[in-house]
């Protein structure tokens, strides 16, 4: 019953968005052009250099598109968490807390940004278009492994976003943290080898964004060339388990903070 209600909220949000079709289509076009120009700039860089850090141009492209795809799929579901401070300021979040539903799920469904699907589709098309340049042996096992790594990446990225969102209960204005989240996201596009040791330690521990793209991509290439199917699946399930536990911890933290939340009024 609750799933039907969440689906109804999403349909209502999409319907409200489509009332302003010109604005909606313009936003879709803006997303598409932004993605295309980003890819063009990366391709121009790669025409000047044979590799990037310790990666070949094909490996760098795979890292770039993998990070874009995982980010767009994560934002498709969890984007509204970035607006939590806005809902708190307007008093609407107080109403959400009184509803007999999962607050986070309702927040993610409310004002669902359907235009992000354009970013997801663009990422999928570009990811598929350059498949021959990655240097990956494509078969059932490699595709399954990539999907499992993608799920893990989405869970880790969502965990970071949820933890940052929980800070909005205290500072209300979440924009500076949102800007920081965007800055860290751009660091996903590049191999870890280009950063100095201090930055790498931070990206592997305090802000574990290395596990969103770089580590999964390294495991994908390792699986494609050196690992057996059974060993690869064991690693994939282990990574997914760790990502799931991290997501569960962030999820529980978010609700723990919501119980301590006191209305801005």
XYZ file of C-alpha atoms in Angstrom:
265
model
C 0.000 0.000 0.000
C 2.796 2.411 0.907
C 4.629 1.595 -2.324
C 1.504 2.595 -4.271
C 1.385 5.840 -2.321
C 5.022 6.660 -3.104
C 4.370 5.854 -6.767
C 1.385 8.223 -6.695
C 3.583 10.992 -5.197
C 6.127 10.488 -7.995
C 3.398 10.545 -10.669
C 1.975 13.734 -9.193
C 5.401 15.376 -9.138
C 6.076 14.387 -12.749
C 2.617 15.616 -13.761
C 3.248 18.997 -12.122
C 6.602 19.234 -13.907
C 5.054 18.500 -17.302
C 2.583 21.355 -16.843
C 5.507 23.630 -17.719
C 6.753 21.671 -20.727
C 8.889 24.464 -22.122
C 10.879 24.754 -18.904
C 11.103 20.960 -18.620
C 12.376 20.507 -22.194
C 14.850 23.351 -21.745
C 16.231 21.687 -18.620
C 16.568 18.366 -20.477
C 18.369 20.131 -23.333
C 20.685 21.906 -20.899
C 21.608 18.597 -19.241
C 22.265 16.944 -22.603
C 24.442 19.793 -23.850
C 26.343 19.941 -20.568
C 27.110 16.209 -20.754
C 28.113 16.398 -24.423
C 30.430 19.385 -23.909
C 32.033 17.667 -20.899
C 32.756 14.606 -23.034
C 34.129 16.735 -25.873
C 36.503 18.510 -23.486
C 37.707 15.151 -22.131
C 38.237 13.783 -25.646
C 40.256 16.895 -26.577
C 42.490 16.299 -23.555
C 42.945 12.650 -24.500
C 43.955 13.547 -28.065
C 46.874 15.492 -26.580
C 47.923 12.762 -24.127
C 48.125 8.983 -24.585
C 47.259 8.362 -20.973
C 46.199 10.080 -17.793
C 48.196 9.321 -14.669
C 48.842 5.573 -14.727
C 45.817 4.904 -16.950
C 45.517 4.539 -20.703
C 43.075 6.772 -22.558
C 40.551 3.908 -22.753
C 40.757 3.227 -19.019
C 40.383 6.928 -18.286
C 37.246 7.106 -20.458
C 35.793 4.110 -18.645
C 36.485 5.732 -15.257
C 34.911 8.990 -16.441
C 31.721 7.392 -17.787
C 31.416 4.965 -14.869
C 31.524 7.830 -12.370
C 29.001 9.834 -14.406
C 26.613 6.894 -14.649
C 26.784 6.026 -10.945
C 26.278 9.676 -9.978
C 23.284 10.198 -12.301
C 21.572 7.001 -11.067
C 22.166 8.007 -7.437
C 20.862 11.535 -7.945
C 17.805 10.195 -9.783
C 16.658 8.674 -6.485
C 18.281 10.771 -3.750
C 18.501 14.232 -5.309
C 15.818 15.725 -3.050
C 17.949 15.109 0.044
C 19.998 18.066 -1.139
C 16.905 20.266 -0.634
C 16.312 19.189 2.978
C 17.443 22.550 4.338
C 14.937 24.307 2.066
C 12.072 22.135 3.329
C 13.133 22.719 6.939
C 13.196 26.490 6.432
C 9.760 26.456 4.806
C 8.270 24.285 7.550
C 7.235 21.540 5.128
C 9.610 19.014 6.659
C 7.687 19.290 9.936
C 4.595 18.107 8.043
C 6.568 15.202 6.576
C 7.531 14.036 10.064
C 3.853 13.833 11.009
C 2.989 11.586 8.071
C 2.691 7.823 8.803
C 5.267 6.954 6.132
C 9.011 6.582 5.802
C 10.195 10.205 5.909
C 13.287 9.722 3.746
C 11.371 7.764 1.105
C 8.659 10.421 0.957
C 11.262 13.199 0.742
C 12.977 11.429 -2.187
C 9.640 10.991 -4.014
C 8.312 14.485 -3.349
C 9.006 16.926 -6.218
C 10.678 14.061 -8.090
C 12.989 15.609 -10.710
C 12.058 13.628 -13.818
C 14.500 15.616 -15.960
C 17.436 13.769 -14.347
C 16.389 10.756 -16.408
C 17.836 12.695 -19.354
C 21.210 12.674 -17.601
C 20.897 8.941 -16.908
C 20.036 8.166 -20.549
C 22.901 10.341 -21.803
C 25.351 8.597 -19.472
C 24.121 5.170 -20.610
C 24.415 6.081 -24.309
C 27.920 7.502 -23.934
C 28.992 4.600 -21.733
C 27.840 2.142 -24.415
C 29.147 4.130 -27.394
C 32.797 3.960 -26.298
C 32.639 0.308 -25.184
C 35.326 -0.849 -27.655
C 37.914 1.621 -26.389
C 37.886 0.450 -22.752
C 40.038 -2.644 -23.250
C 37.547 -4.859 -21.395
C 36.664 -8.388 -22.484
C 32.873 -8.192 -22.791
C 30.957 -11.303 -21.723
C 28.196 -12.248 -19.300
C 30.573 -12.326 -16.348
C 32.101 -8.900 -17.006
C 28.685 -7.280 -17.553
C 27.339 -8.822 -14.323
C 30.452 -7.714 -12.428
C 30.126 -4.141 -13.765
C 26.458 -4.009 -12.709
C 27.348 -5.188 -9.195
C 30.167 -2.639 -8.944
C 27.774 0.049 -10.190
C 25.247 -0.834 -7.464
C 28.009 -0.671 -4.849
C 29.155 2.688 -6.179
C 25.609 4.080 -6.026
C 25.166 2.870 -2.431
C 28.440 4.460 -1.294
C 27.663 7.735 -3.057
C 24.154 7.743 -1.559
C 25.647 7.085 1.892
C 27.867 10.153 1.633
C 24.931 12.248 0.433
C 22.702 10.992 3.283
C 25.349 11.750 5.925
C 25.867 15.261 4.535
C 22.095 15.747 4.371
C 21.746 14.886 8.066
C 23.882 17.942 8.884
C 21.039 20.117 7.519
C 19.127 19.461 10.762
C 21.643 21.707 12.488
C 22.884 24.257 9.961
C 19.650 24.566 7.858
C 21.497 26.270 4.974
C 22.952 23.219 3.237
C 24.236 25.063 0.157
C 27.923 25.169 1.231
C 27.885 21.411 1.858
C 26.127 20.856 -1.459
C 28.893 22.818 -3.192
C 31.471 20.682 -1.393
C 29.631 17.545 -2.508
C 29.792 18.786 -6.104
C 33.506 19.530 -5.808
C 34.245 16.055 -4.453
C 32.131 14.553 -7.252
C 34.394 16.103 -9.870
C 37.366 14.389 -8.228
C 35.782 11.056 -9.210
C 36.605 11.723 -12.848
C 40.350 11.329 -12.425
C 42.669 8.461 -11.373
C 43.985 8.536 -7.815
C 47.577 8.554 -9.063
C 47.385 12.239 -10.021
C 46.807 13.262 -6.384
C 49.545 13.507 -3.778
C 49.749 11.036 -0.916
C 47.948 13.262 1.627
C 44.967 13.757 -0.690
C 44.836 10.030 -1.491
C 44.690 9.177 2.227
C 41.716 11.517 2.623
C 39.944 10.070 -0.438
C 40.416 6.526 0.855
C 39.420 7.224 4.474
C 37.820 10.467 5.680
C 35.914 11.151 2.452
C 35.857 7.706 0.795
C 35.036 8.808 -2.737
C 37.840 6.601 -4.107
C 35.481 3.659 -3.522
C 32.778 5.247 -5.699
C 34.607 5.045 -9.011
C 38.354 4.392 -8.906
C 38.360 1.200 -6.806
C 35.375 -0.379 -8.646
C 36.985 0.406 -12.002
C 40.281 -1.153 -10.873
C 38.385 -4.273 -9.754
C 36.515 -4.413 -13.073
C 39.777 -4.441 -15.039
C 41.241 -6.988 -12.638
C 38.203 -9.243 -13.101
C 38.280 -8.829 -16.883
C 41.906 -9.946 -17.172
C 43.006 -12.039 -14.203
C 40.165 -13.349 -12.023
C 37.994 -16.405 -12.454
C 34.212 -15.971 -12.481
C 33.815 -17.501 -9.011
C 36.527 -15.360 -7.436
C 35.145 -12.258 -9.129
C 31.633 -12.903 -7.806
C 32.990 -13.401 -4.278
C 34.755 -10.037 -4.469
C 31.668 -8.369 -5.974
C 29.375 -9.702 -3.241
C 31.884 -8.632 -0.591
C 32.057 -5.105 -1.993
C 28.256 -4.921 -2.239
C 27.942 -6.116 1.363
C 30.332 -3.410 2.604
C 28.509 -0.768 0.541
C 25.163 -1.988 1.864
C 26.368 -1.805 5.484
C 27.689 1.714 4.882
C 24.341 2.730 3.390
C 22.454 1.169 6.310
C 24.643 3.064 8.796
C 24.047 6.372 6.990
C 20.307 5.599 6.812
C 20.099 4.953 10.572
C 22.152 8.081 11.307
C 19.762 10.201 9.228
C 16.738 8.959 11.191
C 18.577 9.279 14.493
C 19.217 12.940 13.692
C 15.600 13.414 12.579
C 14.374 12.226 15.990
C 16.525 14.903 17.645
C 15.334 17.547 15.206
C 13.381 20.453 16.700
C 11.238 22.652 14.522
C 12.760 25.916 13.294
C 9.705 27.605 14.753
